[in-house]
CSV table of C-alpha atoms in Angstrom, one decimal:
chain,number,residue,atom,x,y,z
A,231,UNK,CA,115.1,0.7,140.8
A,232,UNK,CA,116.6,0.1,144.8
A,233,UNK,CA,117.5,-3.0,145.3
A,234,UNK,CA,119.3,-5.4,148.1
A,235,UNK,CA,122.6,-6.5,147.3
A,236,UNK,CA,124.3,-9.5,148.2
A,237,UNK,CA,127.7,-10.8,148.1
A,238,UNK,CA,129.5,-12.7,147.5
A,239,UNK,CA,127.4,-15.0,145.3
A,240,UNK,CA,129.0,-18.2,146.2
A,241,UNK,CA,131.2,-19.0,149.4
A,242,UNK,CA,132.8,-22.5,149.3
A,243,UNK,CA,134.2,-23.4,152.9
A,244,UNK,CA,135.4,-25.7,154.8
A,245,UNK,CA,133.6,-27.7,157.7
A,246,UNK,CA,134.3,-25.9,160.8
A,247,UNK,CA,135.2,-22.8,158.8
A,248,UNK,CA,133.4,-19.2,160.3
A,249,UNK,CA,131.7,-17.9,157.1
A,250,UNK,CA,130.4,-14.2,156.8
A,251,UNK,CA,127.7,-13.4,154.2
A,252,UNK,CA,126.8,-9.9,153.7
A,253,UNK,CA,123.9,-7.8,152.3
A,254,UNK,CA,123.1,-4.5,151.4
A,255,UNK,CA,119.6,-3.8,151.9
A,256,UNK,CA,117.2,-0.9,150.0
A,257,UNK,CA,118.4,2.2,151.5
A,258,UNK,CA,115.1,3.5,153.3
A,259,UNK,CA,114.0,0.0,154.5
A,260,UNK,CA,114.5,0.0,158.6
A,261,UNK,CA,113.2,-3.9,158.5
A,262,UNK,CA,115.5,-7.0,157.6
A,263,UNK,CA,116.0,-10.6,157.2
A,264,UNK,CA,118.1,-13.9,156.8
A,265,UNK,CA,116.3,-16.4,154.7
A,266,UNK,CA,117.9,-20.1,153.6
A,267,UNK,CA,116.6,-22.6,150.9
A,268,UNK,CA,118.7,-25.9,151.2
A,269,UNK,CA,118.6,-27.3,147.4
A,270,UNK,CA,114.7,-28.7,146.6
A,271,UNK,CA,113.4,-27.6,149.8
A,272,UNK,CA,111.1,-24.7,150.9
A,273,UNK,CA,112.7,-21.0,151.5
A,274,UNK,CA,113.0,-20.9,155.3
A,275,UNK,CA,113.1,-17.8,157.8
A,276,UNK,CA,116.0,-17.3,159.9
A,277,UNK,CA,116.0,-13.7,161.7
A,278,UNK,CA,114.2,-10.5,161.7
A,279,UNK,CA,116.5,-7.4,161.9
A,280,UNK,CA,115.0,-4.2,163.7
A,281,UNK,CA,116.5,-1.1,165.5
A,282,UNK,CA,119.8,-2.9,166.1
A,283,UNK,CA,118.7,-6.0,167.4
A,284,UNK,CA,116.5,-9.5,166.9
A,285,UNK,CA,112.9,-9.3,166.7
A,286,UNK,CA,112.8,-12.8,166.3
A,287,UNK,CA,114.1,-15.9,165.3
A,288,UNK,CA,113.2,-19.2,163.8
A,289,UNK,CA,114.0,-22.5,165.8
A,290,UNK,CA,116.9,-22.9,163.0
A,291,UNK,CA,119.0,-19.8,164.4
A,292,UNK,CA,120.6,-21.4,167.1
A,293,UNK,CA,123.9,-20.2,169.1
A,294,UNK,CA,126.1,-21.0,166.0
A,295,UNK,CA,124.4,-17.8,164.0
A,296,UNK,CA,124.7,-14.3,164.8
A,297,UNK,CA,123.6,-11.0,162.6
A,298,UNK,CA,125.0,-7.5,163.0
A,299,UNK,CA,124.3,-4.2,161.2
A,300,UNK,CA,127.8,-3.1,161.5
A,301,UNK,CA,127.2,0.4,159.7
A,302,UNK,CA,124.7,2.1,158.4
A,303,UNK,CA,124.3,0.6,155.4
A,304,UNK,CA,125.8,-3.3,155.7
A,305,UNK,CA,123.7,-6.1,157.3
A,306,UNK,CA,125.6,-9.5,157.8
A,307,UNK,CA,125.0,-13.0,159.0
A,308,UNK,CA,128.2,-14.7,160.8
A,309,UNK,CA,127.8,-19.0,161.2
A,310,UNK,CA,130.6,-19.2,163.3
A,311,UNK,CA,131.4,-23.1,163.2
A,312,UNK,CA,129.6,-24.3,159.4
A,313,UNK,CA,128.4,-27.8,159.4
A,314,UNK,CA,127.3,-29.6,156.2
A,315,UNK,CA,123.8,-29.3,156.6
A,316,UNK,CA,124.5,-25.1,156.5
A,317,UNK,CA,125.4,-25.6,152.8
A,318,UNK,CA,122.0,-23.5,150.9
A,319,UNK,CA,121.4,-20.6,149.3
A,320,UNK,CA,120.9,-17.6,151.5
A,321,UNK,CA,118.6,-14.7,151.1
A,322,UNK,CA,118.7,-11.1,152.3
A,323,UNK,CA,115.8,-9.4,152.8
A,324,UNK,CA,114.3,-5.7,153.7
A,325,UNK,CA,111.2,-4.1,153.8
A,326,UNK,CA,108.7,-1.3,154.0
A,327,UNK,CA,105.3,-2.2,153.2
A,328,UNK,CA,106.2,-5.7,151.5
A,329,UNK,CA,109.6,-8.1,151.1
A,330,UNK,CA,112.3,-7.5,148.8
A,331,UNK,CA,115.1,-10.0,148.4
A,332,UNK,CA,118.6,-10.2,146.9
A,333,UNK,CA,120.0,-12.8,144.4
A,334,UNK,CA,121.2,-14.7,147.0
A,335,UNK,CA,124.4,-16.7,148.4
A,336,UNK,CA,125.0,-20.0,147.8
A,337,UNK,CA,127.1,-21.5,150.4
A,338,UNK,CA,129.3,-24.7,149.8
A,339,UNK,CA,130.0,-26.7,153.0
A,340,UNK,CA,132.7,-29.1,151.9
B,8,UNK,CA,102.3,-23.0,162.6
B,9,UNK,CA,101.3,-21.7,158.9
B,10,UNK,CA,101.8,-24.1,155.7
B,11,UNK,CA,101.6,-23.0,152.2
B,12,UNK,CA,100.9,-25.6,149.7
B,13,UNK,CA,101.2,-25.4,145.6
B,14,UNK,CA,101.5,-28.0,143.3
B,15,UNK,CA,104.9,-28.3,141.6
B,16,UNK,CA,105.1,-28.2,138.2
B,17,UNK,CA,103.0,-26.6,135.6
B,18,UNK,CA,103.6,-26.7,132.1
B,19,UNK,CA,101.8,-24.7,129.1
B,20,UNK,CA,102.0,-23.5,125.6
B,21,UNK,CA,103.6,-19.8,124.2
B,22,UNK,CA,100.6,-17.7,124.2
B,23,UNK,CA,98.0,-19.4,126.8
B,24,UNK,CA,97.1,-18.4,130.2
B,25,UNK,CA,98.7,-20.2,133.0
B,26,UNK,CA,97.3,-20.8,136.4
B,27,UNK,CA,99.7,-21.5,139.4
B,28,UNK,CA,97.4,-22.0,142.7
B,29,UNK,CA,98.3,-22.1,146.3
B,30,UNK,CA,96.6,-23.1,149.3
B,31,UNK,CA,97.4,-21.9,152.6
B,32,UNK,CA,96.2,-23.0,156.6
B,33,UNK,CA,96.5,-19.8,158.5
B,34,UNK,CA,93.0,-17.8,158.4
B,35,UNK,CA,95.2,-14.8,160.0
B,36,UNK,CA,97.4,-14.3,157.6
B,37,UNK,CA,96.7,-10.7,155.9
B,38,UNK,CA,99.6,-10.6,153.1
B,39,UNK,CA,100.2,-12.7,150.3
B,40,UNK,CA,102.8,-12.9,147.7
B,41,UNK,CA,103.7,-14.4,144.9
B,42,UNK,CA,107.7,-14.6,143.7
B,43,UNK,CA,109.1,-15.3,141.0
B,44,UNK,CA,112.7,-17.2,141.0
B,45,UNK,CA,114.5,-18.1,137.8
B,46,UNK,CA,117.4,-19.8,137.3
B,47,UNK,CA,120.7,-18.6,139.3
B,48,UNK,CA,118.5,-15.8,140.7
B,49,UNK,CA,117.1,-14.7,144.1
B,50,UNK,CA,113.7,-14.0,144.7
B,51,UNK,CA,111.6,-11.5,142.3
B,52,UNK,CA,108.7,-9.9,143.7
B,53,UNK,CA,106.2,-10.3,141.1
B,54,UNK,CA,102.6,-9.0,143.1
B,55,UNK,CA,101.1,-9.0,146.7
B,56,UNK,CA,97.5,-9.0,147.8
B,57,UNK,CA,95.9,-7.9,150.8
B,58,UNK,CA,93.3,-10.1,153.0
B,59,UNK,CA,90.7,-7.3,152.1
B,60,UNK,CA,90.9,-7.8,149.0
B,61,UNK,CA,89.4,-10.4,146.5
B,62,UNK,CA,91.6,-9.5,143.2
B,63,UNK,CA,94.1,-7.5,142.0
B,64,UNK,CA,95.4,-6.9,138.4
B,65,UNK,CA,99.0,-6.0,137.3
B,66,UNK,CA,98.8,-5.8,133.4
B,67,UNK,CA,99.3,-9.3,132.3
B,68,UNK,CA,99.3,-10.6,136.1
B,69,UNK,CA,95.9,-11.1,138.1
B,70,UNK,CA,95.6,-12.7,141.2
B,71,UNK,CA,92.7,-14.6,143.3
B,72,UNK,CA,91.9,-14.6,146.3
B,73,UNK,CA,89.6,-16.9,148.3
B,74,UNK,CA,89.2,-16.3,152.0
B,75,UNK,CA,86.8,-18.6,152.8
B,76,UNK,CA,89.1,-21.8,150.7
B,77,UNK,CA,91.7,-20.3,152.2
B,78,UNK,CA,93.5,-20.1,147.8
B,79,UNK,CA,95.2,-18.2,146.3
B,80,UNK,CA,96.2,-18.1,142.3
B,81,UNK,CA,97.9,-16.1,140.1
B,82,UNK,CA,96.9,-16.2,136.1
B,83,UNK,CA,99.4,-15.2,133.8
B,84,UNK,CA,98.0,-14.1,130.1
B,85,UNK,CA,99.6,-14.6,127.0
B,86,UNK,CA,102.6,-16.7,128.6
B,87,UNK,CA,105.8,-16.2,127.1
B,88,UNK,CA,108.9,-18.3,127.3
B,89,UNK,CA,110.8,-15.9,129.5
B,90,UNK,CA,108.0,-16.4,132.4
B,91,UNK,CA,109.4,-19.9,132.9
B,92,UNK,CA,110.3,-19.8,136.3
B,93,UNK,CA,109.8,-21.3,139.5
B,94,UNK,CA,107.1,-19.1,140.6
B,95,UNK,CA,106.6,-18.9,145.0
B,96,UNK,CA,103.2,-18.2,146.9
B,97,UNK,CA,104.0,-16.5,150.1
B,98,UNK,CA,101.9,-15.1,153.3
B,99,UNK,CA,102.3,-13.6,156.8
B,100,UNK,CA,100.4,-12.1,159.3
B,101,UNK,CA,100.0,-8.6,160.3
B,102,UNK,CA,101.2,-9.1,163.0
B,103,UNK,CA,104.5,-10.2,165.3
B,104,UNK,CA,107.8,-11.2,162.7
B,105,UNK,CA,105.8,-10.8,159.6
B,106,UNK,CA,108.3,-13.2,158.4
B,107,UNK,CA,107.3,-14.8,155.4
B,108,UNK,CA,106.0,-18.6,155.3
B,109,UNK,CA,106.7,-20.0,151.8
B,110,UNK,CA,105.4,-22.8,149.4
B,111,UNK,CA,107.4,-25.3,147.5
B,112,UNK,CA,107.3,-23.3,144.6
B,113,UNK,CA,105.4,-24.5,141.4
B,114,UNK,CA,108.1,-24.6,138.3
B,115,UNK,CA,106.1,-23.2,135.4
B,116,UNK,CA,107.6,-24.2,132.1
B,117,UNK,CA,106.4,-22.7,128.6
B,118,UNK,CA,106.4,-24.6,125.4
B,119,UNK,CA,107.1,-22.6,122.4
């Protein structure tokens, strides 16, 4: 069964630090997305992905996060100065009719 | 904006039906979802429900839906240990992002 890939599964960084999470989404899907879940809180949206650029963004995404599909196959999220409050797991996401997600990276702001 | 609410914890015995319910605000929303998240694992998608619909079975899976409450539950029969989980209800509109709006999640935990 497809399925969206993420790695790595844990990122430990430094404050100040430029991380780079990547995903691989189902191969067929033209739809994706950046999800975060700080520990014991809700699963929040980030971005929508479509035809190479934003179709929208939560209040979250500010200037510090960026996306890119870099190839055909790799989609990414770059947070180009981490802060503490950035440590949460992230999910990848991509879709045709409905949402399917990867396992997830959990990011370590130290 | 949209909230989803469920309650948090849930806990039965090996072989009952569980109940997880959710309650959500937007009357637009036209997709909902339920997720399934166990330990040290992303998000599984268990089942999904359209707004035109009132119930949908997947073998031991059946969700509700009530438009007019604005609820939404999903019944597991014949629980079994490995459906402990933290189990997510999940809706957007047909519309715009059709980024997902989630609940807290309700952590269902089976007794043997």
């Amino acid at each position: 069964e497809p399925e969206v890939t993420q790695t790595p599964s844990h990122q430990v960084t430094q404050m100040g630090q430029e991380v780079i999470l990547r995903c691989v989404p189902i191969s067929n899907h033209l739809y994706f997305y950046w999800y975060r879940q700080i520990l014991g809180q809700k699963v929040e949206f980030l971005v929508s992905f479509y035809n190479n650029e934003i179709s929208e963004k939560s209040e979250i995404f500010d200037d510090q996060f960026s996306v890119e599909r870099p190839d055909g196959s790799n989609f990414t999220l770059k947070i180009r100065s981490t802060k503490l409050e950035d440590s949460a797991m992230y999910f990848c996401a991509s879709r045709d009719k409905v949402q399917y997600f990867g396992a997830g990276t959990r990011l370590s702001v130290l | 904006g949209e909230d989803v609410e469920q309650s948090l914890f849930l806990s039965v015995r090996e072989g009952d039906s569980s109940v997880i319910n959710c309650t959500y605000t937007d009357s637009s929303s036209t997709y909902l979802y339920w997720y399934k998240q166990e330990p040290g694992a992303g998000l599984q998608l268990l089942t999904y429900i359209f707004s035109n619909m009132d119930m949908k079975q997947d073998q031991r899976l059946t969700v509700l839906l009530n438009k007019k409450d604005k609820h939404l539950s999903l019944r597991i029969a014949d629980t079994q240990t490995g459906d402990s989980a933290i189990y997510f209800c999940a809706s957007h509109k047909d519309t715009g992002r059709r980024a997902l709006t989630f609940g807290s999640g309700t952590r269902l935990q089976v007794q043997p």
